[in-house]
PDB file of C-alpha atoms in Angstrom:
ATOM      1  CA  UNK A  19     143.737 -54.392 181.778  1.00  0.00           C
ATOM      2  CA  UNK A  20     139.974 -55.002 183.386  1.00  0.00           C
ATOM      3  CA  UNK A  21     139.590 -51.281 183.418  1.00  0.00           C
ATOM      4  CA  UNK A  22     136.293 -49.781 185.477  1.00  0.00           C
ATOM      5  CA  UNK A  23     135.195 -53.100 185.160  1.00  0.00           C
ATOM      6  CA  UNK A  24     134.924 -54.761 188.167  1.00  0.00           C
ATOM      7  CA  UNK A  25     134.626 -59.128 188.438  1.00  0.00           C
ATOM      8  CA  UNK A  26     132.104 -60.808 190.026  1.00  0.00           C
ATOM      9  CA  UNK A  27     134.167 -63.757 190.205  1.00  0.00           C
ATOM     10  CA  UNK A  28     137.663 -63.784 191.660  1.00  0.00           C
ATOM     11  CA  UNK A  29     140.197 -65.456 189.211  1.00  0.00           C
ATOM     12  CA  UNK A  30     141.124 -68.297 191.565  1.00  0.00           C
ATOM     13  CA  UNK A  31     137.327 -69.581 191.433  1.00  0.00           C
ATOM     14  CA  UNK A  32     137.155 -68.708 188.165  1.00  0.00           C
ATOM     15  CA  UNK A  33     140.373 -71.353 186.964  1.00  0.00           C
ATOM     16  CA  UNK A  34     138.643 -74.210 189.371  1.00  0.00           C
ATOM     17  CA  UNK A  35     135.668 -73.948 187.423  1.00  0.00           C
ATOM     18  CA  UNK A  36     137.099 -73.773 184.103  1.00  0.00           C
ATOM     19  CA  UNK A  37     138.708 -76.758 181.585  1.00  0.00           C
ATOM     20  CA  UNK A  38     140.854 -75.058 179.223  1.00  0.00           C
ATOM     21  CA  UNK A  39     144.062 -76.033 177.145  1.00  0.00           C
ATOM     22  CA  UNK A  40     144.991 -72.345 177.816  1.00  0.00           C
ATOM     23  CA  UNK A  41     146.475 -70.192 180.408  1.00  0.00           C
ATOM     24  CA  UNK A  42     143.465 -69.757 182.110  1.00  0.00           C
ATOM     25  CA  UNK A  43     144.445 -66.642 184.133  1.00  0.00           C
ATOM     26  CA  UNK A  44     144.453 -65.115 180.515  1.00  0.00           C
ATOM     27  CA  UNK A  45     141.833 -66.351 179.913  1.00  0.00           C
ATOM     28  CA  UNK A  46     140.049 -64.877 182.593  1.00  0.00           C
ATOM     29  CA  UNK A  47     141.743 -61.634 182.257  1.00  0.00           C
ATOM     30  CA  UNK A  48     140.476 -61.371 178.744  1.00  0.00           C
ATOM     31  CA  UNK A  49     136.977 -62.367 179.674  1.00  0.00           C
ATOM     32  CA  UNK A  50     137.000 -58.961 181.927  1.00  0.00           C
ATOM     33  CA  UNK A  51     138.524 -57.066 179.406  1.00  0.00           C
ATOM     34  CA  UNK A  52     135.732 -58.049 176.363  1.00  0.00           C
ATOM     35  CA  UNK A  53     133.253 -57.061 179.361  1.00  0.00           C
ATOM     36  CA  UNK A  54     135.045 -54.084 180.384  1.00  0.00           C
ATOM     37  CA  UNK A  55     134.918 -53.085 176.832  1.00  0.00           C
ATOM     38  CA  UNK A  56     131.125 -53.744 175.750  1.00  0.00           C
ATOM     39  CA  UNK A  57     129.822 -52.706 179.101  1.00  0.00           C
ATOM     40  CA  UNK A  58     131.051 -49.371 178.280  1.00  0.00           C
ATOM     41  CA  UNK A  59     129.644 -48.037 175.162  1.00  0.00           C
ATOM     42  CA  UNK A  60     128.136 -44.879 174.749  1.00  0.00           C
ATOM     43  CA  UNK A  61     124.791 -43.549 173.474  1.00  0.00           C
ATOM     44  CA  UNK A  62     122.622 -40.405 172.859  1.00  0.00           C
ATOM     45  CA  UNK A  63     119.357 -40.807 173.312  1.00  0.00           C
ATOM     46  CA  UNK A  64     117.736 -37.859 171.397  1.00  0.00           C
ATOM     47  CA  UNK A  65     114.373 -36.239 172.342  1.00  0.00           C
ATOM     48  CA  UNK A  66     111.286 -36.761 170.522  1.00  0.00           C
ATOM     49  CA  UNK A  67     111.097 -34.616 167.596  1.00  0.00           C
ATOM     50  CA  UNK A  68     108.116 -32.352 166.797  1.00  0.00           C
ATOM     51  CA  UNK A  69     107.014 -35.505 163.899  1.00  0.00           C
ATOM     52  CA  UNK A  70     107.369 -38.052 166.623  1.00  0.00           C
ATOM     53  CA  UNK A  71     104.931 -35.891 169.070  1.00  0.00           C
ATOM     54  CA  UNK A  72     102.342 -35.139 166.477  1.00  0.00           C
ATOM     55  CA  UNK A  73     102.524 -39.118 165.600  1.00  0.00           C
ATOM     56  CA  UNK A  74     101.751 -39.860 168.930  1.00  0.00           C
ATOM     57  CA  UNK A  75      99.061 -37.629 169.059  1.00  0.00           C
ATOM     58  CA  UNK A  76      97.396 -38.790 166.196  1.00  0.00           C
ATOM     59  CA  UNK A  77      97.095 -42.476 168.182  1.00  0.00           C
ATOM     60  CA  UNK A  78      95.225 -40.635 170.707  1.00  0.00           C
ATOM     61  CA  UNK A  79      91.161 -40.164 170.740  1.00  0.00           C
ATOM     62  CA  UNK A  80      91.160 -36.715 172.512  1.00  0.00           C
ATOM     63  CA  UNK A  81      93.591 -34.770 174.406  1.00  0.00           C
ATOM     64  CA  UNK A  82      91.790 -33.136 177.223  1.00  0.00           C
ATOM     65  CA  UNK A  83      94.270 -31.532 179.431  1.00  0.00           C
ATOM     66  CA  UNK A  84      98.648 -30.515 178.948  1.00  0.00           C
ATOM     67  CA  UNK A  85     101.309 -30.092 181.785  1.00  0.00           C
ATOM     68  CA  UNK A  86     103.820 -27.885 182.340  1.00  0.00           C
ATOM     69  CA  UNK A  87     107.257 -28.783 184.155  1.00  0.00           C
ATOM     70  CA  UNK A  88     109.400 -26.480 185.034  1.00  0.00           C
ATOM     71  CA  UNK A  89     113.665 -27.325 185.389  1.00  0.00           C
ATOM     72  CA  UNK A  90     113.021 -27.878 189.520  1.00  0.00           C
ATOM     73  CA  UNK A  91     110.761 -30.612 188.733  1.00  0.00           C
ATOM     74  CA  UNK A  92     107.434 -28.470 189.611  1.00  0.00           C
ATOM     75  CA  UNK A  93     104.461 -28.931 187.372  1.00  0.00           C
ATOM     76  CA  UNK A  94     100.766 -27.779 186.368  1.00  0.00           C
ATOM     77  CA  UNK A  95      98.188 -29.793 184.878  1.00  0.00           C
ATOM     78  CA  UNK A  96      95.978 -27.829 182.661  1.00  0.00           C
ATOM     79  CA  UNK A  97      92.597 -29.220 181.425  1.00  0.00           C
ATOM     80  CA  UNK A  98      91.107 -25.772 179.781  1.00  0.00           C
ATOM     81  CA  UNK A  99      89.852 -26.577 176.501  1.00  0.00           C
ATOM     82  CA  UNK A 100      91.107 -23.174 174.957  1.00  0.00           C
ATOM     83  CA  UNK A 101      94.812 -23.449 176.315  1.00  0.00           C
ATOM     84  CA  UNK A 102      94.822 -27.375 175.146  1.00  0.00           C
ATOM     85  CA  UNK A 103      94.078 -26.191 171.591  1.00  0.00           C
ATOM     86  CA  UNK A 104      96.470 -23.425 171.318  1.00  0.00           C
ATOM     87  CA  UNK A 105      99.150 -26.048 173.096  1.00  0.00           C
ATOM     88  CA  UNK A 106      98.272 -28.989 170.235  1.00  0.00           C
ATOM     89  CA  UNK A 107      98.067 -25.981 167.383  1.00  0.00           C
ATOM     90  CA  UNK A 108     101.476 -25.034 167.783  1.00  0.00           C
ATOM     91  CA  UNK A 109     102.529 -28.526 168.036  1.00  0.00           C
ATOM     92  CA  UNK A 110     100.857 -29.876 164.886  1.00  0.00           C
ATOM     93  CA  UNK A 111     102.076 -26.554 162.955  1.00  0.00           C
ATOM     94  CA  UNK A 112     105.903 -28.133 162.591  1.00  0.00           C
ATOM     95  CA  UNK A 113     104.442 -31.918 162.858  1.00  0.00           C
ATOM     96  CA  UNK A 114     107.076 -32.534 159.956  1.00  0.00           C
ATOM     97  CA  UNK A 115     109.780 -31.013 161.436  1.00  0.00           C
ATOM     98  CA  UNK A 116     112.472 -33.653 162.455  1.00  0.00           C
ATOM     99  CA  UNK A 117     115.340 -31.834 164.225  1.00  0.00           C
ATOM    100  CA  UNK A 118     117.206 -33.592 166.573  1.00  0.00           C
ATOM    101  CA  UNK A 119     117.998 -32.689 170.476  1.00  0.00           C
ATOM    102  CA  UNK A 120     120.201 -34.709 172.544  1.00  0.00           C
ATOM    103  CA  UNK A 121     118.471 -35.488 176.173  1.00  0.00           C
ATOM    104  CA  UNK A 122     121.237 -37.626 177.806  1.00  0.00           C
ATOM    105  CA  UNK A 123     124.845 -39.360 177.797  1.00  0.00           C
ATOM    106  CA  UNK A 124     124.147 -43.032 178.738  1.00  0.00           C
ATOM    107  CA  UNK A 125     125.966 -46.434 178.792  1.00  0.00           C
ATOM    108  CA  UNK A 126     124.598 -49.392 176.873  1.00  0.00           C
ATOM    109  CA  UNK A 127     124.040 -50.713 180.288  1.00  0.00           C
ATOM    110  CA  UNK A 128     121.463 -48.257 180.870  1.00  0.00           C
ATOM    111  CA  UNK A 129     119.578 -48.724 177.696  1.00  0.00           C
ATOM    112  CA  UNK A 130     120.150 -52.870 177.270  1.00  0.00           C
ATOM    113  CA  UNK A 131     118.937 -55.767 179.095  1.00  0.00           C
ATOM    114  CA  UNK A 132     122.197 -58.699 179.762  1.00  0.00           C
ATOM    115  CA  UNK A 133     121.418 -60.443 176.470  1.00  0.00           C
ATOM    116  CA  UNK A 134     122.330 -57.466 174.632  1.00  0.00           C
ATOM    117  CA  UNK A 135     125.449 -57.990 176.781  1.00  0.00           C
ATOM    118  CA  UNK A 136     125.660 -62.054 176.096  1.00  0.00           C
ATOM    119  CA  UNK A 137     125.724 -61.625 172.698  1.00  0.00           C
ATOM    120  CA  UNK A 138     128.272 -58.925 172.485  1.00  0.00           C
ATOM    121  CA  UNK A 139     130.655 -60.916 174.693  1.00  0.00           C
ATOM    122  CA  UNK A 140     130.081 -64.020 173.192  1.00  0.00           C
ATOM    123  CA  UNK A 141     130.922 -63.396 169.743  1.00  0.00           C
ATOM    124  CA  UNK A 142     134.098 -61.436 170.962  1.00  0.00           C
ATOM    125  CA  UNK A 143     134.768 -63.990 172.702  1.00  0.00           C
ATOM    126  CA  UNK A 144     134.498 -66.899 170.206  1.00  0.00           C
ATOM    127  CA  UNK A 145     136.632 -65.017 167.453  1.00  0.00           C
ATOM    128  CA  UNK A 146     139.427 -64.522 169.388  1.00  0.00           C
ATOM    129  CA  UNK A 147     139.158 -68.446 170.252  1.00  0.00           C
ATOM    130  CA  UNK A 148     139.025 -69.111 166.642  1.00  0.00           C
ATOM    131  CA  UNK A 149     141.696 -66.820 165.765  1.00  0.00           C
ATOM    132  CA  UNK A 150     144.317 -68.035 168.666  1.00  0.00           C
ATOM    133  CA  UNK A 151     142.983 -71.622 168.916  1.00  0.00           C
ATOM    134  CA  UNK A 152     143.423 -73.254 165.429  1.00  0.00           C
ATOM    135  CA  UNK A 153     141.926 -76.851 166.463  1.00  0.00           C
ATOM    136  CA  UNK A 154     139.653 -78.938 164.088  1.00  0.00           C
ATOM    137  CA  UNK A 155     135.847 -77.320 163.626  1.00  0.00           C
ATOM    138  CA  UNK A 156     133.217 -77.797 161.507  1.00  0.00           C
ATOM    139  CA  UNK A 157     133.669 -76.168 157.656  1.00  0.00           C
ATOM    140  CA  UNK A 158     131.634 -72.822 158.665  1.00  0.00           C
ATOM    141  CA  UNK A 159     131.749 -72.644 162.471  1.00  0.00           C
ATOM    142  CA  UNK A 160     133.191 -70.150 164.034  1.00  0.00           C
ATOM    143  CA  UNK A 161     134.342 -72.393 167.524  1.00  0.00           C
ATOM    144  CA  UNK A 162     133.698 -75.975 168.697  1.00  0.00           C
ATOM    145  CA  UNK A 163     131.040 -77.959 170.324  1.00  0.00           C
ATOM    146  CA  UNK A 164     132.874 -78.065 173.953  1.00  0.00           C
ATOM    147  CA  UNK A 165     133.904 -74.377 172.871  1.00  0.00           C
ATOM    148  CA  UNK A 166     130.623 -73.002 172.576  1.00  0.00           C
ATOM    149  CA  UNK A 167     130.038 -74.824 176.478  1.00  0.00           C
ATOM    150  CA  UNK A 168     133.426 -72.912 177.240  1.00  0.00           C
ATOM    151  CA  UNK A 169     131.910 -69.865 176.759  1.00  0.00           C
ATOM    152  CA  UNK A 170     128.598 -70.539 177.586  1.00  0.00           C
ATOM    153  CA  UNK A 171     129.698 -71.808 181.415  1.00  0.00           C
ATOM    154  CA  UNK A 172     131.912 -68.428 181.253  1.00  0.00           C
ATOM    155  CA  UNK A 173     128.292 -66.543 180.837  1.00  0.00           C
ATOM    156  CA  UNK A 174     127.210 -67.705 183.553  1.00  0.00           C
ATOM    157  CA  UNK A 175     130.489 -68.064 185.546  1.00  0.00           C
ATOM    158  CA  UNK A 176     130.696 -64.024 185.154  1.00  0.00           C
ATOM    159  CA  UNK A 177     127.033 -63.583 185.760  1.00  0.00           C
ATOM    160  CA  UNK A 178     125.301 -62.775 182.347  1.00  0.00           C
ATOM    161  CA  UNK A 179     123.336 -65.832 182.739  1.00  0.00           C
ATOM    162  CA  UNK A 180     120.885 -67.145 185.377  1.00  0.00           C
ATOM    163  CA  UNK A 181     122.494 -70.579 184.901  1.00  0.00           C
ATOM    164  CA  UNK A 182     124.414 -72.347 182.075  1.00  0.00           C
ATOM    165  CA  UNK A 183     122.649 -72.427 179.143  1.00  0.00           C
ATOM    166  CA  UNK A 184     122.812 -74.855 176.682  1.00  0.00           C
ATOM    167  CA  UNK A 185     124.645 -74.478 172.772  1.00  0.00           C
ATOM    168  CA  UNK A 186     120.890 -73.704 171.369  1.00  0.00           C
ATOM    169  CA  UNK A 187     122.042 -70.511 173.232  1.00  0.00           C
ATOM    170  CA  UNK A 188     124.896 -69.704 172.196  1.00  0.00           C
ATOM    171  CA  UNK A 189     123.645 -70.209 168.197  1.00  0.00           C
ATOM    172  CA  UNK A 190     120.752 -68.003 169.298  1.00  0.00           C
ATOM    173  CA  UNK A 191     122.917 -64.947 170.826  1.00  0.00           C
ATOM    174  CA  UNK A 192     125.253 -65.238 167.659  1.00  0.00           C
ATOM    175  CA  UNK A 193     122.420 -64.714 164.908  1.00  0.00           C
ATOM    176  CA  UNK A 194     121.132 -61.907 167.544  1.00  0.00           C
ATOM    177  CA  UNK A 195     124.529 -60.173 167.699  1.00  0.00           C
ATOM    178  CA  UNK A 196     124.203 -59.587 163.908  1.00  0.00           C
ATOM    179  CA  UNK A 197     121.431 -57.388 164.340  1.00  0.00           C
ATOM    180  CA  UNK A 198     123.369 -55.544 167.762  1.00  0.00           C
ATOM    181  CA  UNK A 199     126.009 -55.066 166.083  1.00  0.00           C
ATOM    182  CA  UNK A 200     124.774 -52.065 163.966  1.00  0.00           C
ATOM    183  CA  UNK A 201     123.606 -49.944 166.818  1.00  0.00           C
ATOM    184  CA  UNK A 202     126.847 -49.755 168.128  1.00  0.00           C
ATOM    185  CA  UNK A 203     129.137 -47.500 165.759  1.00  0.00           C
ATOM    186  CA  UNK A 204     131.532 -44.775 165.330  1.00  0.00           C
ATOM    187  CA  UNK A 205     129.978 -41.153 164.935  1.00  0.00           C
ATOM    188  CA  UNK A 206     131.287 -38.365 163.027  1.00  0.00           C
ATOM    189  CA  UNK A 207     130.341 -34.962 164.278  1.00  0.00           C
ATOM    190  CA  UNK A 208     131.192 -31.943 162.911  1.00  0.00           C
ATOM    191  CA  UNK A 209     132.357 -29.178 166.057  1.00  0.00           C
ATOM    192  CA  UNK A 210     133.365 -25.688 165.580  1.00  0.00           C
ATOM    193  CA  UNK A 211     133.831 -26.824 161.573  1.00  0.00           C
ATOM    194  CA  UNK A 212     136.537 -30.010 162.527  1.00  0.00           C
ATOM    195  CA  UNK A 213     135.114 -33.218 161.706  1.00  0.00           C
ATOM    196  CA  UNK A 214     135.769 -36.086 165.027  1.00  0.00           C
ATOM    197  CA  UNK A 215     135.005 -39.264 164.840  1.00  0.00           C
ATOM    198  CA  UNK A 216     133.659 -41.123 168.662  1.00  0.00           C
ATOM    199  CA  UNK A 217     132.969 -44.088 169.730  1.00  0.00           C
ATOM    200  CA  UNK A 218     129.300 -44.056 170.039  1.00  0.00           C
ATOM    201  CA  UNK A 219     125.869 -43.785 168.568  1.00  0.00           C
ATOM    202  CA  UNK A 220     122.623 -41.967 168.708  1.00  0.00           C
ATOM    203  CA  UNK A 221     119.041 -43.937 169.778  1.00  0.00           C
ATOM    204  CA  UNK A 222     116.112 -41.988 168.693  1.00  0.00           C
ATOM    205  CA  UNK A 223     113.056 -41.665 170.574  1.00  0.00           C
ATOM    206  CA  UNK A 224     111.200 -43.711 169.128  1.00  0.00           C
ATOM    207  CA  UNK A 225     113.719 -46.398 169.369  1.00  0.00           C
ATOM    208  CA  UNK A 226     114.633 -45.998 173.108  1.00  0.00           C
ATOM    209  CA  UNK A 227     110.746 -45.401 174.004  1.00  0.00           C
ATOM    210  CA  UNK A 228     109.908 -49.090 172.383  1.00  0.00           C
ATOM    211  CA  UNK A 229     109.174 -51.847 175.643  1.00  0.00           C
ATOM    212  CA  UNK A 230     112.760 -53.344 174.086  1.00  0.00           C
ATOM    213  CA  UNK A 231     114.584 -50.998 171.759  1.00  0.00           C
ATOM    214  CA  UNK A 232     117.084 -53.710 170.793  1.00  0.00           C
ATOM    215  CA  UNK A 233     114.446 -55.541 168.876  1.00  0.00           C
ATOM    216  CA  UNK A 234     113.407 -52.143 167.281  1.00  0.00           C
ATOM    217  CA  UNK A 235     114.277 -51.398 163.657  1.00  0.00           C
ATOM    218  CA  UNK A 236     117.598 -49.395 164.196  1.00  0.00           C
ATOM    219  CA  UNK A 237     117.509 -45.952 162.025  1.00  0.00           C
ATOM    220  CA  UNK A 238     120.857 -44.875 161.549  1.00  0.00           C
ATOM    221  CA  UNK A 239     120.547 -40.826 161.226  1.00  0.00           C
ATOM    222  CA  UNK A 240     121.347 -39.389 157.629  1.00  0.00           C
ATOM    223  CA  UNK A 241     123.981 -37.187 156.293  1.00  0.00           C
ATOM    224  CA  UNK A 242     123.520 -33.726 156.902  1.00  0.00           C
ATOM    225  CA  UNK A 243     121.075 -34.337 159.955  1.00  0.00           C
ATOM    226  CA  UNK A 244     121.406 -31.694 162.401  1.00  0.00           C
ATOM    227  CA  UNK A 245     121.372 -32.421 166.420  1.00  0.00           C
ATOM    228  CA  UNK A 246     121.824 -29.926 169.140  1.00  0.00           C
ATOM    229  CA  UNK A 247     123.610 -30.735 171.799  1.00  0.00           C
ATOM    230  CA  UNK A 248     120.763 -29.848 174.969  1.00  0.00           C
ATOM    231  CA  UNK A 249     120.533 -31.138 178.793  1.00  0.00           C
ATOM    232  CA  UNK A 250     124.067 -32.988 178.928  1.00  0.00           C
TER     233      UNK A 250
END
């Protein structure tokens, strides 16, 4: 049931630790499934595009030299002014053009700091508590007061938190899971002319070059965009 993932808490510490009406060895098996399952989405990050280069460029004052890096890893710096122009001539000639390459397969725990993680688990979390649990709640809440400190000591319990933070949290890492939630997806991709639909999404590079790409305006790509599968 818990997968590749693997607990950092055993399940005997985890039931001394925990007060819950429950069977709290379910409880804790579920806990490692939800993380099992968020910890392992799946992403393309796609190369810059010949528009994203020439943007960058125009942020610059003066390019003054290029390099060159071969697939080894070897590389040449090159600061003639003739071979610079030619280089940023052909790259401003298709500035518009916005084809997409894929650069790498990674997990969302390559790309995402733990409160991406937080809010994904808490929210999974606190439905299935509201949808198994049927106790008294505030008209509009999704769990309880001493629920939301349920799964907020589970946070920390499983390591997602520093230490056990307080319900301000948890109301915080639900209204940030609304805007996590859409960069996680289903993608349809058309291969040899049969259309599959797979569990993951595509971050562009201007999205997965930002200091934190989860606060970064996601841009879904459009129908009929094209990307080439390259460097997997």
């Amino acid at each position: 049931m818990q997968g590749k993932y693997k607990p950092v808490i055993a399940c005997d510490n985890f039931c001394k630790e925990i007060q819950f009406q429950g069977n709290k060895e379910e409880l804790y098996m579920l806990c490692c499934y939800i993380l099992g399952v968020v910890s392992d989405i799946y992403f393309f990050k796609l190369r810059p595009t010949a528009k994203d280069v020439n943007d960058e460029l125009d942020k610059m004052d003066e390019v003054v030299s290029v390099t060159f890096t071969d697939k080894t890893g070897k590389s040449i710096t090159v600061n003639t002014e003739s071979i610079v122009r030619e280089v940023l001539d052909a790259v401003k000639a298709d500035r518009n053009d916005t084809a997409y390459e894929t650069d790498k397969l990674c997990k969302i725990t390559d790309v995402a700091d733990t409160t991406y993680l937080q809010s994904m688990f808490a929210m999974e979390l606190a439905t299935f508590i509201n949808s198994y649990f049927p106790v008294k709640r505030r008209k509009d809440s999704l769990v309880s007061v001493s629920e939301q400190e349920l799964i907020m000591k589970i946070l920390y319990l499983f390591k997602l938190t520093p230490a056990k933070a307080t319900n301000n949290r948890f109301r915080q890492l639900m209204m940030l899971y609304k805007s996590f939630k859409p960069n996680v997806g289903w993608a349809e991709l058309s291969m040899d002319g049969i259309k599959r639909v797979l569990p993951l999404a595509f971050i562009k590079w201007k999205q997965c070059n930002s200091s934190n790409w989860q606060t970064t305006e996601y841009e879904k790509n459009n129908i009929g965009d094209t990307v080439t599968f390259k460097g997997m």
